Coordinates of C-alpha atoms and ligand atoms in Angstrom, one line a residue:
X720 CA 0.1 -0.1 0.3
X721 CA 1.6 3.2 -1.2
X722 CA 0.1 6.8 0.1
X723 CA 0.5 10.3 -0.1
X724 CA -0.5 13.1 1.6
X725 CA -1.8 17.1 1.1
X726 CA -2.7 19.5 2.3
X727 CA -6.0 17.9 2.7
X728 CA -6.3 15.5 0.3
X729 CA -4.4 11.5 0.5
X730 CA -4.4 8.9 -1.6
X731 CA -4.2 5.1 -0.5
X732 CA -3.9 1.9 -2.2
X733 CA -4.7 -1.3 -2.1
X734 CA -5.3 -4.7 -4.8
X735 CA -6.8 -7.7 -5.6
X736 CA -6.0 -11.1 -3.9
X737 CA -6.3 -14.5 -5.1
X738 CA -6.1 -17.4 -2.7
X739 CA -4.6 -20.2 -4.1
X740 CA -5.2 -22.9 -0.8
X741 CA -6.5 -23.1 2.0
X742 CA -10.0 -21.4 1.4
X743 CA -12.7 -22.1 4.1
X744 CA -10.0 -24.4 6.1
X745 CA -8.9 -21.4 6.9
X746 CA -12.0 -20.5 8.7
X747 CA -11.3 -23.2 10.9
X748 CA -8.1 -22.4 11.8
X749 CA -6.2 -23.9 9.1
X750 CA -3.7 -22.1 7.2
X751 CA -3.7 -20.2 3.3
X752 CA -2.0 -18.8 1.0
X753 CA -2.5 -15.8 -0.6
X754 CA -1.4 -13.6 -3.5
X755 CA -1.3 -9.4 -4.2
X756 CA -3.5 -9.7 -8.0
X757 CA -1.1 -6.0 -8.7
X758 CA -3.2 -6.1 -11.8
X759 CA -6.0 -4.7 -10.4
X760 CA -5.9 -2.2 -8.0
X761 CA -8.1 0.5 -6.2
X762 CA -6.8 4.0 -5.2
X763 CA -9.1 6.1 -2.5
X764 CA -8.6 9.9 -2.0
X765 CA -10.3 11.8 0.7
X766 CA -10.7 15.8 1.0
X767 CA -11.3 17.6 3.3
X768 CA -13.9 20.2 2.8
X769 CA -17.7 20.7 1.1
X770 CA -20.6 19.5 4.0
X771 CA -21.3 16.2 5.3
X772 CA -20.1 12.4 3.8
X773 CA -19.7 12.5 0.4
X774 CA -18.4 9.3 -0.8
X775 CA -18.0 8.2 -4.5
X776 CA -16.6 4.4 -5.6
X777 CA -17.3 3.0 -8.8
X778 CA -19.5 0.5 -7.8
X779 CA -21.9 3.6 -7.6
X780 CA -22.6 3.4 -11.4
X781 CA -24.6 0.4 -11.8
X782 CA -23.4 -1.4 -14.9
X783 CA -23.5 -4.9 -14.9
X784 CA -23.8 -5.6 -11.5
X785 CA -26.7 -6.9 -9.2
X786 CA -28.4 -3.7 -7.1
X787 CA -27.8 -5.6 -3.8
X788 CA -24.4 -5.8 -4.7
X789 CA -23.5 -2.1 -5.4
X790 CA -26.1 -1.3 -2.1
X791 CA -23.5 -3.4 -0.2
X792 CA -20.2 -1.6 -1.4
X793 CA -21.8 1.3 -1.2
X794 CA -22.7 0.3 2.4
X795 CA -18.6 -0.5 2.7
X796 CA -17.5 2.6 2.2
X797 CA -19.6 4.7 4.4
X798 CA -18.6 2.7 7.0
X799 CA -14.7 2.2 5.8
X800 CA -15.2 6.4 6.2
X801 CA -17.3 6.6 9.5
X802 CA -14.9 3.6 11.6
X803 CA -11.8 5.8 10.6
X804 CA -12.9 9.0 11.4
X805 CA -14.7 7.5 14.5
X806 CA -11.3 6.0 15.2
X807 CA -9.2 9.0 14.4
X808 CA -11.9 10.9 16.8
X809 CA -12.3 13.6 14.5
X810 CA -15.8 14.8 13.4
X811 CA -15.3 16.9 10.0
X812 CA -18.1 18.8 9.1
X813 CA -17.4 17.7 5.5
X814 CA -15.1 15.1 4.2
X815 CA -14.9 13.3 0.6
X816 CA -13.8 10.2 -0.6
X817 CA -13.2 9.1 -4.1
X818 CA -12.6 5.7 -5.5
X819 CA -11.0 5.5 -8.4
X820 CA -9.6 1.6 -10.1
X821 CA -12.3 -1.5 -10.3
X822 CA -12.3 -5.0 -8.2
X823 CA -15.2 -7.1 -9.6
X824 CA -17.4 -6.6 -6.3
X825 CA -18.8 -10.2 -5.3
X826 CA -15.6 -12.1 -6.9
X827 CA -13.8 -13.6 -3.8
X828 CA -10.8 -11.1 -4.8
X829 CA -11.8 -9.6 -1.8
X830 CA -12.6 -6.4 -3.6
X831 CA -14.8 -5.3 0.1
X832 CA -11.7 -5.6 2.5
X833 CA -9.7 -3.8 -0.8
X834 CA -12.2 -1.1 -0.7
X835 CA -12.2 -0.2 3.0
X836 CA -8.3 -0.8 3.3
X837 CA -8.1 1.6 0.8
X838 CA -10.2 4.5 2.0
X839 CA -9.1 3.9 5.4
X840 CA -5.3 4.6 4.8
X841 CA -6.5 7.8 2.6
X842 CA -9.0 9.3 5.4
X843 CA -6.3 8.7 8.2
X844 CA -3.4 10.5 6.3
X845 CA -5.6 13.8 5.5
X846 CA -5.6 13.9 9.5
X847 CA -1.5 13.5 9.1
X848 CA -2.2 10.1 10.8
X849 CA 0.0 6.9 9.4
X850 CA -2.3 3.5 10.4
X851 CA 0.1 1.5 11.2
X852 CA -0.6 -2.7 10.7
X853 CA -2.5 -3.0 13.2
X854 CA -4.9 -0.6 12.7
X855 CA -5.3 -0.8 9.4
X856 CA -6.2 -4.8 10.4
X857 CA -8.7 -3.6 13.1
X858 CA -10.1 -0.9 10.7
X859 CA -10.7 -3.0 7.9
X860 CA -11.9 -5.9 10.0
X861 CA -14.8 -3.6 11.2
X862 CA -15.6 -3.1 7.8
X863 CA -15.7 -7.3 6.8
X864 CA -17.7 -8.1 9.2
X865 CA -20.4 -6.3 7.3
X866 CA -19.8 -7.7 4.8
X867 CA -19.2 -11.1 6.0
X868 CA -20.2 -11.5 9.8
X869 CA -17.3 -13.5 10.7
X870 CA -14.1 -12.5 8.6
X871 CA -10.9 -14.9 9.0
X872 CA -8.8 -11.8 8.5
X873 CA -7.5 -13.4 5.3
X874 CA -8.6 -10.0 2.8
X875 CA -7.9 -7.7 5.0
X876 CA -4.0 -8.5 4.6
X877 CA -4.0 -10.5 1.4
X878 CA -5.1 -6.9 -0.3
X879 CA -2.9 -4.9 1.5
X880 CA 0.6 -6.5 1.7
X881 CA 2.8 -6.4 -1.1
X882 CA 3.8 -10.0 -1.8
X883 CA 1.7 -13.6 -1.2
X884 CA 1.7 -14.7 2.6
X885 CA 1.0 -17.6 4.5
X886 CA -2.1 -17.2 6.8
X887 CA -3.0 -19.1 10.0
X888 CA -5.3 -18.4 12.6
X889 CA -5.6 -14.4 12.1
X890 CA -1.5 -13.9 11.5
X891 CA -0.1 -13.2 7.9
X892 CA 3.4 -13.9 7.6
X893 CA 5.2 -13.4 4.2
X894 CA 5.6 -16.3 1.6
X895 CA 8.6 -17.0 0.9
X896 CA 9.1 -18.5 -3.2
X897 CA 11.3 -19.5 -5.2
X898 CA 9.9 -17.4 -8.8
X899 CA 6.9 -16.2 -8.8
X900 CA 4.3 -18.8 -10.4
X901 CA 2.5 -17.7 -13.3
X902 CA -1.1 -17.5 -11.6
X903 CA -4.4 -17.1 -14.0
X904 CA -7.5 -15.9 -12.6
X905 CA -11.0 -15.8 -14.6
X906 CA -13.9 -14.0 -13.4
X907 CA -17.5 -16.4 -14.3
X908 CA -19.3 -13.4 -14.0
X909 CA -21.5 -14.5 -11.7
X910 CA -22.1 -13.0 -8.7
X911 CA -20.1 -15.5 -5.5
X912 CA -21.2 -15.2 -2.1
X913 CA -19.2 -15.9 0.7
X914 CA -21.1 -15.5 3.3
X915 CA -24.0 -18.1 1.9
X916 CA -21.8 -20.3 1.5
X917 CA -19.4 -19.6 5.1
X918 CA -22.8 -20.3 6.4
X919 CA -23.3 -23.3 4.1
X920 CA -20.0 -25.3 4.6
X921 CA -20.6 -24.4 8.8
X922 CA -24.5 -26.8 8.2
X923 CA -22.2 -29.5 7.0
X924 CA -20.0 -29.5 9.4
X925 CA -22.7 -30.2 12.0
X926 CA -24.9 -32.4 10.0
X927 CA -21.4 -34.6 9.1
X928 CA -18.3 -33.7 11.5
X929 CA -16.3 -36.7 11.1
X930 CA -16.6 -36.6 6.8
X931 CA -16.0 -32.5 6.4
X932 CA -13.1 -32.2 9.8
X933 CA -11.7 -34.8 6.8
X934 CA -11.9 -32.4 4.3
X935 CA -10.7 -29.7 6.1
X936 CA -7.4 -31.2 7.7
X937 CA -6.9 -32.6 4.4
X938 CA -6.8 -28.7 3.2
X939 CA -4.9 -27.7 5.8
X940 CA -1.9 -30.3 5.0
X941 CA -2.3 -29.0 1.2
X942 CA -1.8 -25.8 2.1
X943 CA 1.4 -27.0 4.2
X944 CA 3.0 -29.0 2.2
X945 CA 2.4 -25.8 -1.0
X946 CA 3.6 -23.5 1.0
X947 CA 7.3 -26.1 0.6
X948 CA 6.3 -26.2 -3.2
X949 CA 6.3 -22.8 -3.3
X950 CA 10.0 -22.2 -1.2
X951 CA 11.2 -25.3 -4.2
X952 CA 9.7 -24.5 -7.0
X953 CA 8.1 -27.2 -8.0
X954 CA 4.9 -26.0 -9.9
X955 CA 4.0 -29.2 -11.0
X956 CA 3.1 -30.9 -7.4
X957 CA 1.7 -27.1 -6.3
X958 CA -1.2 -27.9 -9.6
X959 CA -1.4 -31.6 -8.2
X960 CA -2.3 -29.5 -5.2
X961 CA -4.7 -26.7 -6.1
X962 CA -6.8 -29.6 -7.9
X963 CA -7.6 -31.7 -5.0
X964 CA -8.5 -28.2 -3.4
X965 CA -10.6 -28.1 -6.5
X966 CA -12.1 -31.1 -5.2
X967 CA -12.9 -31.0 -1.4
X968 CA -14.3 -26.9 -2.3
X969 CA -16.6 -28.8 -4.0
X970 CA -17.3 -32.0 -2.0
X971 CA -17.8 -28.6 0.4
X972 CA -20.7 -27.7 -1.4
X973 CA -19.1 -24.1 -2.7
X974 CA -18.4 -24.6 -6.2
X975 CA -20.5 -23.5 -9.2
X976 CA -21.1 -25.2 -12.5
X977 CA -19.8 -21.6 -14.3
X978 CA -16.7 -22.2 -12.0
X979 CA -16.7 -25.9 -12.9
X980 CA -16.2 -25.4 -16.7
X981 CA -13.5 -23.2 -16.2
X982 CA -12.1 -25.3 -14.1
X983 CA -12.5 -27.8 -16.4
X984 CA -11.4 -25.8 -19.9
X985 CA -8.3 -24.6 -18.4
X986 CA -7.1 -28.4 -17.4
X987 CA -7.7 -29.4 -21.0
X988 CA -6.1 -26.1 -22.0
X989 CA -3.0 -26.8 -20.4
X990 CA -3.2 -26.0 -16.7
X991 CA -0.8 -27.7 -14.3
X992 CA -3.6 -27.4 -11.7
X993 CA -7.1 -25.0 -11.3
X994 CA -9.7 -24.2 -8.9
X995 CA -11.9 -21.7 -7.4
X996 CA -10.8 -18.9 -5.2
X997 CA -12.4 -17.0 -2.3
X998 CA -16.0 -17.5 -1.2
X999 CA -17.4 -19.4 -4.0
X1000 CA -20.7 -20.1 -5.5
X1001 CA -20.3 -18.2 -8.4
X1002 CA -17.4 -15.5 -8.5
X1003 CA -13.4 -16.1 -10.1
X1004 CA -11.4 -19.8 -10.2
X1005 CA -7.4 -19.3 -10.3
X1006 CA -5.4 -21.6 -13.0
X1007 CA -1.5 -22.6 -12.3
X1008 CA 0.4 -22.2 -16.0
X1009 CA 3.8 -23.4 -16.7
X1010 CA 5.1 -21.2 -19.7
X1011 CA 4.4 -17.6 -22.5
X1012 CA 2.9 -20.4 -24.5
X1013 CA 0.7 -21.9 -21.8
X1014 CA -0.7 -18.5 -20.6
X1015 CA -2.2 -17.4 -23.9
X1016 CA -3.7 -21.0 -24.8
X1017 CA -5.3 -21.1 -20.8
X1018 CA -6.9 -17.9 -21.0
X1019 CA -8.1 -17.8 -24.4
X1020 CA -10.1 -22.1 -23.9
X1021 CA -11.2 -19.8 -20.6
X1022 CA -12.3 -17.0 -22.2
X1023 CA -13.9 -19.4 -25.0
X1024 CA -15.9 -21.3 -22.2
X1025 CA -17.4 -18.3 -20.9
X1026 CA -14.9 -16.0 -18.7
X1027 CA -15.6 -12.9 -19.2
X1028 CA -12.5 -11.3 -18.1
X1029 CA -8.7 -13.6 -17.5
X1030 CA -6.2 -11.3 -15.0
X1031 CA -2.7 -11.9 -14.8
X1032 CA -1.5 -12.2 -11.2
X1033 CA 1.8 -12.7 -12.3
X1034 CA 2.5 -9.3 -13.6
X1035 CA 2.0 -5.9 -12.8
X1036 CA 0.3 -3.8 -15.2
X1037 CA 0.1 0.2 -14.1
Ligands
PMV1387 O1 -14.6 -14.2 -1.2 P1 -14.0 -13.7 -0.4 O2 -12.7 -12.9 -1.5 O3 -14.4 -12.7 0.9 O4 -13.1 -15.0 0.2 C1 -13.6 -15.9 1.3 C2 -12.6 -17.3 2.4 C3 -13.0 -17.6 2.6 O5 -12.5 -18.6 3.2 C4 -14.2 -18.5 2.6 C5 -13.7 -17.2 3.7 C6 -12.6 -16.0 5.4 O6 -13.0 -15.4 5.8 O7 -11.1 -16.7 4.9

């Protein structure tokens, strides 16, 4: 996250995130691995002036997103401003906050955390305050609770940290990787439902405790072993673990037909591994490829299979 502060105007920048292993299982205290998606950034600008609270985000201009998603994004943005002002103990007569850039909301890319993180930092900076990592985390979490009820905290870190993270039991640590893996994120174009998916897994666990715990334990082991694969650059092994993680998430009931279609298309086109990413029941999937040629053919295959967008995780696009 980079920020600037000059004369009553300040900015904050965050990015999307992609979970490569461990979503849902992370809710039960297991580890997860997430990478920043620097090609999808958000910039918040806070400006003191005017009267009252005036928040403008890209999501306030309804285009292709569902009305309820847009209403939630609006609520989140305003909550981020008011919670940050409350934390700072200030009551401005007027503040204008605008967010530019675009992370598609409700796709498992951490949009709500990224919006909250960028706004919190911009608002704090406009008062000359630099939030600590912990303060920023707590503010983002306070907003995430509006969106997800009981967020694990993964998104709050992953949308602000500059490199890949290992996240476990509320703590994020930088993850050592031998080289940046070639990851592609593809959007089904269908809104995901994180809180609904988290609820489904919890209910399934209540009715089938030992079977679900076995799946969650296996996902935890996959994440732990994948950390080793990334450290040693064993991408073939990593891809196999992503495939198995996807099967587990399907068994947990959080996949959806459009996700299955893109996962299959990417594997057939040569992906080393592919899985849904984030909450599921829609949203995005992530594929691992091993060359520029594979990146091209897998991207084309996913677009031909119905993906609305494909973003490279490993490339920084200004
Ligand atoms: O859909 P997202 O980007 O909010 O990711 C959710 C990840 C979960 O593990 C399903 C929930 C969580 O709080 O970690």
